[in-house]
Coordinates of N, CA, C and O in Angstrom, one line a residue:
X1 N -21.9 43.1 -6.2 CA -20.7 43.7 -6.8 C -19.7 42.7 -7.1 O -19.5 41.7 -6.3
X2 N -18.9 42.9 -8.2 CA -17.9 41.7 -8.2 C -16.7 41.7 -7.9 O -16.1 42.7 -7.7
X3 N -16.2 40.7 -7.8 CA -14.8 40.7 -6.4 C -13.5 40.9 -7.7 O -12.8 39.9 -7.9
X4 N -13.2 41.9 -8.3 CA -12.0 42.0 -9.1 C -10.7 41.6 -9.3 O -10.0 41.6 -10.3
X5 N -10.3 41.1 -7.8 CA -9.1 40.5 -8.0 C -9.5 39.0 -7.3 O -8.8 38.6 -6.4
X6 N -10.7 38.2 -7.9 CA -11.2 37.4 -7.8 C -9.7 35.9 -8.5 O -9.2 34.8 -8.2
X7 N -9.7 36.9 -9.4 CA -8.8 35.5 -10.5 C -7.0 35.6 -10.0 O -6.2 34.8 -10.3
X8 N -6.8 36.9 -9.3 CA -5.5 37.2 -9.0 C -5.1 36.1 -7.7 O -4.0 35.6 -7.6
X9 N -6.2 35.7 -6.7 CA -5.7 35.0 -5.4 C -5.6 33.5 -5.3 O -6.5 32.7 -5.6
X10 N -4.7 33.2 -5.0 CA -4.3 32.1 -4.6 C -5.4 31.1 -4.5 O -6.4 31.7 -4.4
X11 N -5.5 30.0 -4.5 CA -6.3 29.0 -4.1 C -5.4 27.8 -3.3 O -4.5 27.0 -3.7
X12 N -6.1 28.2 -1.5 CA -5.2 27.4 -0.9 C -6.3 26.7 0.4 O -7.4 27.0 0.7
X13 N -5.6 25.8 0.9 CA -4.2 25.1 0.5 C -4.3 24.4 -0.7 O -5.5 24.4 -0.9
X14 N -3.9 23.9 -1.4 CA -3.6 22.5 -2.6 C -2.2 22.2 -2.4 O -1.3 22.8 -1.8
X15 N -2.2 21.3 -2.9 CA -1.0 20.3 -3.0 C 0.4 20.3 -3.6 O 1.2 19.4 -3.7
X16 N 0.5 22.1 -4.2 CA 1.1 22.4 -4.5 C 2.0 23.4 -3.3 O 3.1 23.9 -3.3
X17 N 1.1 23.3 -2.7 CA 1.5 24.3 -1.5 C 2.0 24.0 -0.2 O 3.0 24.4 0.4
X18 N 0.8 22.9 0.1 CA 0.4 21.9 1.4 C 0.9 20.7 1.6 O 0.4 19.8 1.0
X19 N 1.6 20.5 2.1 CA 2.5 19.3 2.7 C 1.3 18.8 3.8 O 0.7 19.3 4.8
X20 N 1.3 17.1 2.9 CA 0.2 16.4 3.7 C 1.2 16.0 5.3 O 2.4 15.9 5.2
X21 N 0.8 15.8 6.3 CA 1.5 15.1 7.5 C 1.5 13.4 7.2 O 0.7 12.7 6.6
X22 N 2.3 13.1 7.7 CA 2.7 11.8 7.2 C 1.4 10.8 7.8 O 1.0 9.8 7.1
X23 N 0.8 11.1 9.0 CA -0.6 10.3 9.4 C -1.3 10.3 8.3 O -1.7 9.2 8.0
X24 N -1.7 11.4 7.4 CA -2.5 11.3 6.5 C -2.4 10.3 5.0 O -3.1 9.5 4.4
X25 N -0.7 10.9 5.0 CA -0.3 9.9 3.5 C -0.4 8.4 4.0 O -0.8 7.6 3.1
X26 N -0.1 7.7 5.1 CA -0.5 7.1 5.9 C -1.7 5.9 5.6 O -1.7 4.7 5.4
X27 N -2.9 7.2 5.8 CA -4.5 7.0 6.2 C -4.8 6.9 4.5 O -5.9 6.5 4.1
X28 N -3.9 7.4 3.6 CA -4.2 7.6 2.2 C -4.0 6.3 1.5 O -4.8 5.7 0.7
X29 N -2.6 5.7 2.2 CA -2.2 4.8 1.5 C -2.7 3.6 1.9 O -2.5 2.6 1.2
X30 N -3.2 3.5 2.9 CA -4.2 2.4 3.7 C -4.9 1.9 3.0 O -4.9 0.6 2.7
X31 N -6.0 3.2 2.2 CA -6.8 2.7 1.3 C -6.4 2.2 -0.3 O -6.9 1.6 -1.2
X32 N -5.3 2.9 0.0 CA -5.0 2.8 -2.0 C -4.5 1.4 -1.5 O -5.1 0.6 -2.3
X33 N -3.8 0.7 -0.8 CA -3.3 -0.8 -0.4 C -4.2 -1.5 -0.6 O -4.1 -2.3 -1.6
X34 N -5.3 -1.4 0.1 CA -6.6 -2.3 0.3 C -7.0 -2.6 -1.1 O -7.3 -3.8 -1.4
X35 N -7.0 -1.5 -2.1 CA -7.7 -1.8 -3.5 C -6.4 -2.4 -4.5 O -6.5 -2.9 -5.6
X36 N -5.3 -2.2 -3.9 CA -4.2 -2.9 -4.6 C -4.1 -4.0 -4.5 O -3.8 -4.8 -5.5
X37 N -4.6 -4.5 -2.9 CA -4.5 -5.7 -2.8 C -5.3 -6.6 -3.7 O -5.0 -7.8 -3.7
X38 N -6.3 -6.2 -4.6 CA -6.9 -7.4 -5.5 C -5.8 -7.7 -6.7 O -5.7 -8.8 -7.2
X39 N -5.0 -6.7 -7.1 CA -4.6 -7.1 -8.1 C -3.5 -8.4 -8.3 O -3.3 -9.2 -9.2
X40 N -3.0 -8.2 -7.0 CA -2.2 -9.8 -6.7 C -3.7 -10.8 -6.3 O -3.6 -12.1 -6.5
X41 N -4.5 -10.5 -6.0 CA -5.5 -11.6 -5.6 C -5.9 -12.2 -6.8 O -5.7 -13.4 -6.9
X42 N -6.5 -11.5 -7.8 CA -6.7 -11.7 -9.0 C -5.8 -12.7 -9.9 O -6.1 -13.5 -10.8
X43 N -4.7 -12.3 -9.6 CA -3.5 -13.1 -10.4 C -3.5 -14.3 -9.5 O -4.6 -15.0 -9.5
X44 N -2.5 -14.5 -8.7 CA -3.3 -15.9 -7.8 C -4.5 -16.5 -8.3 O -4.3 -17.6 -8.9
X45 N -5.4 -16.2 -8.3 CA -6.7 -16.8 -8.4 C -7.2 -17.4 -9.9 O -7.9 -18.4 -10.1
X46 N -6.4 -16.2 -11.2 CA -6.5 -16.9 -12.1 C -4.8 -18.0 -12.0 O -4.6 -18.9 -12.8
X47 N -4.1 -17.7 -11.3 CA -3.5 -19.1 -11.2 C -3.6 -20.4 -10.5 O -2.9 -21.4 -10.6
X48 N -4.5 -20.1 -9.9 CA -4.9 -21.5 -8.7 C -6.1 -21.9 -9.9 O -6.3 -23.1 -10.2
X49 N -7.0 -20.8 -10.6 CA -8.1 -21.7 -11.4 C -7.2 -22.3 -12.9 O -7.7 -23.3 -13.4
X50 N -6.5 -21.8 -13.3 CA -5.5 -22.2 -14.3 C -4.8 -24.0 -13.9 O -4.5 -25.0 -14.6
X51 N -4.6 -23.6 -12.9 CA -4.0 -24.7 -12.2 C -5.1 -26.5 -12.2 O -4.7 -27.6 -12.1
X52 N -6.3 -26.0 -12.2 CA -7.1 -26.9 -11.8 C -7.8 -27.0 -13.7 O -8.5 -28.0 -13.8
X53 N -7.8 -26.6 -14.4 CA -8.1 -26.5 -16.0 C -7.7 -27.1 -16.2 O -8.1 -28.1 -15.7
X54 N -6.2 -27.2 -17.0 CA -5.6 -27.6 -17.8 C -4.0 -27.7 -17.7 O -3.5 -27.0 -16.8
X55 N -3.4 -28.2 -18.3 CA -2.2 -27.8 -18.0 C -1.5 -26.8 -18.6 O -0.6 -26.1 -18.2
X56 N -2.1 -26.7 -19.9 CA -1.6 -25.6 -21.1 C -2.4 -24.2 -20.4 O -1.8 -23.1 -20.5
X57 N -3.4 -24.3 -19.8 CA -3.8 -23.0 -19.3 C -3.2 -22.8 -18.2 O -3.3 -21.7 -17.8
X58 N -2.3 -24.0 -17.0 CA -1.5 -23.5 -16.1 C -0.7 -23.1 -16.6 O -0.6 -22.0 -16.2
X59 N 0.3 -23.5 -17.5 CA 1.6 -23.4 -18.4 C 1.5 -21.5 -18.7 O 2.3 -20.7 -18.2
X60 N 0.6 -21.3 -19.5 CA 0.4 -20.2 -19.7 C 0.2 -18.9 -18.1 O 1.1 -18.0 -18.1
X61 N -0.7 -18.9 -17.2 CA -0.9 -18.4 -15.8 C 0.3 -18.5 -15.0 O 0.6 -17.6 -14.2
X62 N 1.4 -20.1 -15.4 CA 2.5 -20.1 -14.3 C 3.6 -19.1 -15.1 O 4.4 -18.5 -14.4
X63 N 3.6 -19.0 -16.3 CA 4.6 -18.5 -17.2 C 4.6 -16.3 -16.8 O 5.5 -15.4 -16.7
X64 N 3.2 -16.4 -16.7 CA 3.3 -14.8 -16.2 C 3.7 -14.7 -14.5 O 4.7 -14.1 -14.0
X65 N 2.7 -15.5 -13.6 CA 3.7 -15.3 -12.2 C 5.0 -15.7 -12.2 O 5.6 -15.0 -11.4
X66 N 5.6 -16.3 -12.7 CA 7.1 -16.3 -12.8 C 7.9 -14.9 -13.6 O 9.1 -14.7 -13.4
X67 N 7.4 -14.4 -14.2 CA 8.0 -13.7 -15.2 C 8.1 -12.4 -14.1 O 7.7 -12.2 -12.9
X68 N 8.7 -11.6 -15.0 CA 9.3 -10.1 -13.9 C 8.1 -9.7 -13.5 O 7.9 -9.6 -12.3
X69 N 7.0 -9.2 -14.5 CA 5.5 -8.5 -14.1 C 4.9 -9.2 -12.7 O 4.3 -8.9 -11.6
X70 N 5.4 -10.3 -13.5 CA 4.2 -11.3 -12.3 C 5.1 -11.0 -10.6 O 4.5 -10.9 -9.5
X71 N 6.2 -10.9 -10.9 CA 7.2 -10.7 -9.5 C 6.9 -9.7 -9.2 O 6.6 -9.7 -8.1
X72 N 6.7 -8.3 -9.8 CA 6.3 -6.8 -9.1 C 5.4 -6.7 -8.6 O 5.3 -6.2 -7.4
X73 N 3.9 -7.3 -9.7 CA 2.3 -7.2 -9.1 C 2.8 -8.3 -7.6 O 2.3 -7.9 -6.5
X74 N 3.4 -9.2 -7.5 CA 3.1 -10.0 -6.0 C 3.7 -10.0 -4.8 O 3.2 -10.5 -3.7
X75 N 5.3 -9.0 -5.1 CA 6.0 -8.2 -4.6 C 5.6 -7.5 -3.7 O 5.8 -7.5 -2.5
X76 N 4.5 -6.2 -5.1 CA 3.8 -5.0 -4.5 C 2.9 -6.1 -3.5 O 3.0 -6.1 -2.3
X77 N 2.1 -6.9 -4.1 CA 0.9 -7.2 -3.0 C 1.6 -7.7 -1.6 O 1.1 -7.5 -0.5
X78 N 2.6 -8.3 -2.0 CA 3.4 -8.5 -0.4 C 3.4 -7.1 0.6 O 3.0 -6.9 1.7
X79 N 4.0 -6.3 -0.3 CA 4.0 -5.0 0.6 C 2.7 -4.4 0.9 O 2.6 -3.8 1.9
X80 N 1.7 -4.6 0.0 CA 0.3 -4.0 0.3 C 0.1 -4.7 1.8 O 0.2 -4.2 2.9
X81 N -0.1 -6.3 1.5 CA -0.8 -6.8 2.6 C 0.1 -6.5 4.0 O -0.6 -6.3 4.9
X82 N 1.3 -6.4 4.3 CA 1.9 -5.7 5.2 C 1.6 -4.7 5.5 O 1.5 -4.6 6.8
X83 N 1.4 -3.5 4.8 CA 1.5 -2.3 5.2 C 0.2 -2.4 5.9 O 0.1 -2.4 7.1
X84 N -0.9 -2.6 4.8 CA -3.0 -2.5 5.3 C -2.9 -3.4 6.8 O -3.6 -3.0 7.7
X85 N -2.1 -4.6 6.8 CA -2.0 -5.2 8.2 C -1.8 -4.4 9.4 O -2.7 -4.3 10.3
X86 N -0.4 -3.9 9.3 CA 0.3 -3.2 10.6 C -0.6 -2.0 10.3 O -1.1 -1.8 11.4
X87 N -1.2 -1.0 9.3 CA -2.3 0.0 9.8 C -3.7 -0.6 10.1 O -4.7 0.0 10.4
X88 N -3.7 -1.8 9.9 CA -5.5 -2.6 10.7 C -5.0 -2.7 12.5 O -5.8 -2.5 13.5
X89 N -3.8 -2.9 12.6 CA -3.3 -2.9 14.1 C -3.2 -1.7 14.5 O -3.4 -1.4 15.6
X90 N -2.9 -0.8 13.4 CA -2.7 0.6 14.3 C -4.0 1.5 14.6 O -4.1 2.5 15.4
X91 N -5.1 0.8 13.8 CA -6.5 1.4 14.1 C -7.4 0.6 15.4 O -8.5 0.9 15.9
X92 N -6.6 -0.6 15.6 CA -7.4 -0.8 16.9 C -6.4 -0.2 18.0 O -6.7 0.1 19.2
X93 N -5.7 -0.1 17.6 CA -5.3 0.9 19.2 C -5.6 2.3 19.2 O -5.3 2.9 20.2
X94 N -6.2 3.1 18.0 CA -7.1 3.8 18.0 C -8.4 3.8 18.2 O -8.9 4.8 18.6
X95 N -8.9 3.0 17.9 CA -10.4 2.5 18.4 C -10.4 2.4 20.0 O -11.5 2.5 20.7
X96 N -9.1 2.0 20.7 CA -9.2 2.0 22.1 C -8.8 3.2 22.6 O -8.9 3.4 23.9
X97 N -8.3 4.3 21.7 CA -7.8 5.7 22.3 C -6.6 5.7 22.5 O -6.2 6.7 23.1
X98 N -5.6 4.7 22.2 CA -4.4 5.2 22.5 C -3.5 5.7 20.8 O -3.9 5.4 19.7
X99 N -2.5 6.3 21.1 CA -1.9 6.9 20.2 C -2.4 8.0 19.2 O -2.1 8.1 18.0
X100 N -3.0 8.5 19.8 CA -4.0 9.7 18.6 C -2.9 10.8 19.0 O -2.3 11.2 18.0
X101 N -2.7 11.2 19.8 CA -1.5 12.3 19.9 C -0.8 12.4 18.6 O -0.3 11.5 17.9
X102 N -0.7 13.6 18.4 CA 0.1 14.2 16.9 C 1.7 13.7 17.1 O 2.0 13.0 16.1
X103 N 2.5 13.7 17.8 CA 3.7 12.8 17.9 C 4.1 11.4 17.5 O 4.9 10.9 16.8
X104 N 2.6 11.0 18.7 CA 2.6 9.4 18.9 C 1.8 9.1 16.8 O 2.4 8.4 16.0
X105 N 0.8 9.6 16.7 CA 0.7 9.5 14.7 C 1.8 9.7 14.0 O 2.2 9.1 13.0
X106 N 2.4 10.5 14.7 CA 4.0 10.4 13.2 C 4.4 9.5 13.5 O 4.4 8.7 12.6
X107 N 5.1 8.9 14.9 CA 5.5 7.6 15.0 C 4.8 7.0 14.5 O 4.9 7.0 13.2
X108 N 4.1 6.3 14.9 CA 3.2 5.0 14.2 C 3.4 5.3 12.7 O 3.9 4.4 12.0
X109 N 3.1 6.4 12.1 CA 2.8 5.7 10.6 C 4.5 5.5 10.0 O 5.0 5.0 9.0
X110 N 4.9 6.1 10.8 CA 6.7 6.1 10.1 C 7.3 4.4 10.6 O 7.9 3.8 9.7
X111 N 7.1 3.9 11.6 CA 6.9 2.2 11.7 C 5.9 1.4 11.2 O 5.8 0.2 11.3
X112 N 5.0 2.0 10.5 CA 4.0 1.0 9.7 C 4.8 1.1 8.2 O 5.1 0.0 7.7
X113 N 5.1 2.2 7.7 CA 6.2 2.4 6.3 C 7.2 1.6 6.4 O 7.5 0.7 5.6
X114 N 8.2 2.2 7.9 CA 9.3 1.2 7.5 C 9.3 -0.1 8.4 O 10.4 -0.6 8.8
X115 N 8.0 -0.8 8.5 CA 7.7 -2.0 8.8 C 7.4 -2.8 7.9 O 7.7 -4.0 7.7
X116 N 6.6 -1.9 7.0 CA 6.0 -2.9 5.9 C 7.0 -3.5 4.9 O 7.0 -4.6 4.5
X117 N 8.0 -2.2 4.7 CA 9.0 -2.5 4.0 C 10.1 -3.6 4.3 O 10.5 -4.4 3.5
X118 N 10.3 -3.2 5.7 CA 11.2 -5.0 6.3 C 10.1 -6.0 5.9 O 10.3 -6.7 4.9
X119 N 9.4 -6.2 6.4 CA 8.8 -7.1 6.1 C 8.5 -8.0 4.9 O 8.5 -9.1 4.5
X120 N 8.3 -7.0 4.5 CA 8.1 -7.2 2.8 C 9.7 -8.2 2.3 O 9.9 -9.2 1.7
X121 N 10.5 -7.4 2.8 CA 11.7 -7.6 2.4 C 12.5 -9.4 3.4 O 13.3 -10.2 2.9
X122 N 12.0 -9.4 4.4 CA 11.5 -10.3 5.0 C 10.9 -11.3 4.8 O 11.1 -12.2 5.5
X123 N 10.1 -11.4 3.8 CA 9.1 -12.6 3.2 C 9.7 -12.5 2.0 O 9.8 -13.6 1.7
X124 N 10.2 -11.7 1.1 CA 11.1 -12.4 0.0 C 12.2 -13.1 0.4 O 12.3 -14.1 -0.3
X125 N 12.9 -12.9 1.2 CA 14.0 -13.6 1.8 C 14.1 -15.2 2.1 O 15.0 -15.9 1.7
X126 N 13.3 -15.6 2.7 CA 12.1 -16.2 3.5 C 11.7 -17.3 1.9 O 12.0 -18.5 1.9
X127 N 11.0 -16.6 0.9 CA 10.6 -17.5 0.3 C 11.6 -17.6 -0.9 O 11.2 -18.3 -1.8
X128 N 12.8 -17.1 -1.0 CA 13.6 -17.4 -2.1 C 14.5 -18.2 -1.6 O 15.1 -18.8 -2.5
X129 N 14.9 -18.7 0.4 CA 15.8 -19.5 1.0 C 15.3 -20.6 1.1 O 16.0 -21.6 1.2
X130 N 14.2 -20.7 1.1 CA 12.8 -21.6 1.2 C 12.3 -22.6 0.6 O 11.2 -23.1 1.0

């Protein structure tokens, strides 16, 4: 028999509805970091091999990391590698069982956010006095 007010009901939870807990956006952004992290690797790398070519092909490689783009992509990778850091620390103290408690997770990932961000902000400081 068919279910008639099939198309009338809700479809839940989605994300229109459901507020992720911050452990999760967290555990989300953990991973989206990790895969961000090549795109500053990539740039580095064609600038360290730029660097050893030629000089017109360093000239060219050093002209985009200096430029604003090149400051955002390595920026962001600053903050990637901070953030994926302090949550690689926060998964071995889960690996040993401590902080899994629903409290003690909102803590942690709200000091991995606003750690990564000092930090981040911390190593620009650091390398523009420098």
């Amino acid at each position: 028999m068919a279910d008639v007010n099939r198309g009338n009901r809700p479809l839940s939870p989605h994300l229109q509805v459901y507020r992720l807990p911050i452990p999760a956006v967290a555990s989300i952004m953990t991973r989206i970091t990790g895969h961000a992290l090549v795109a500053g690797i990539v740039l580095l790398v064609w600038w360290l091999v730029a660097a050893v070519s030629s000089p017109q092909a360093f000239a060219a490689a050093d002209w985009i990391v200096r430029s604003w783009l090149g400051f955002i992509i390595l920026t962001g990778s600053a903050w990637a590698l901070w953030f994926h850091t302090l949550s690689g620390i926060r998964h071995l103290f889960y690996d040993a069982g401590m902080g899994l408690e629903i409290e003690n997770a909102k803590r942690n990932s709200w000091i991995i956010i606003i750690g990564s961000v000092a930090l981040t902000l911390l190593s620009l400081i650091i390398f523009f006095i420098g």
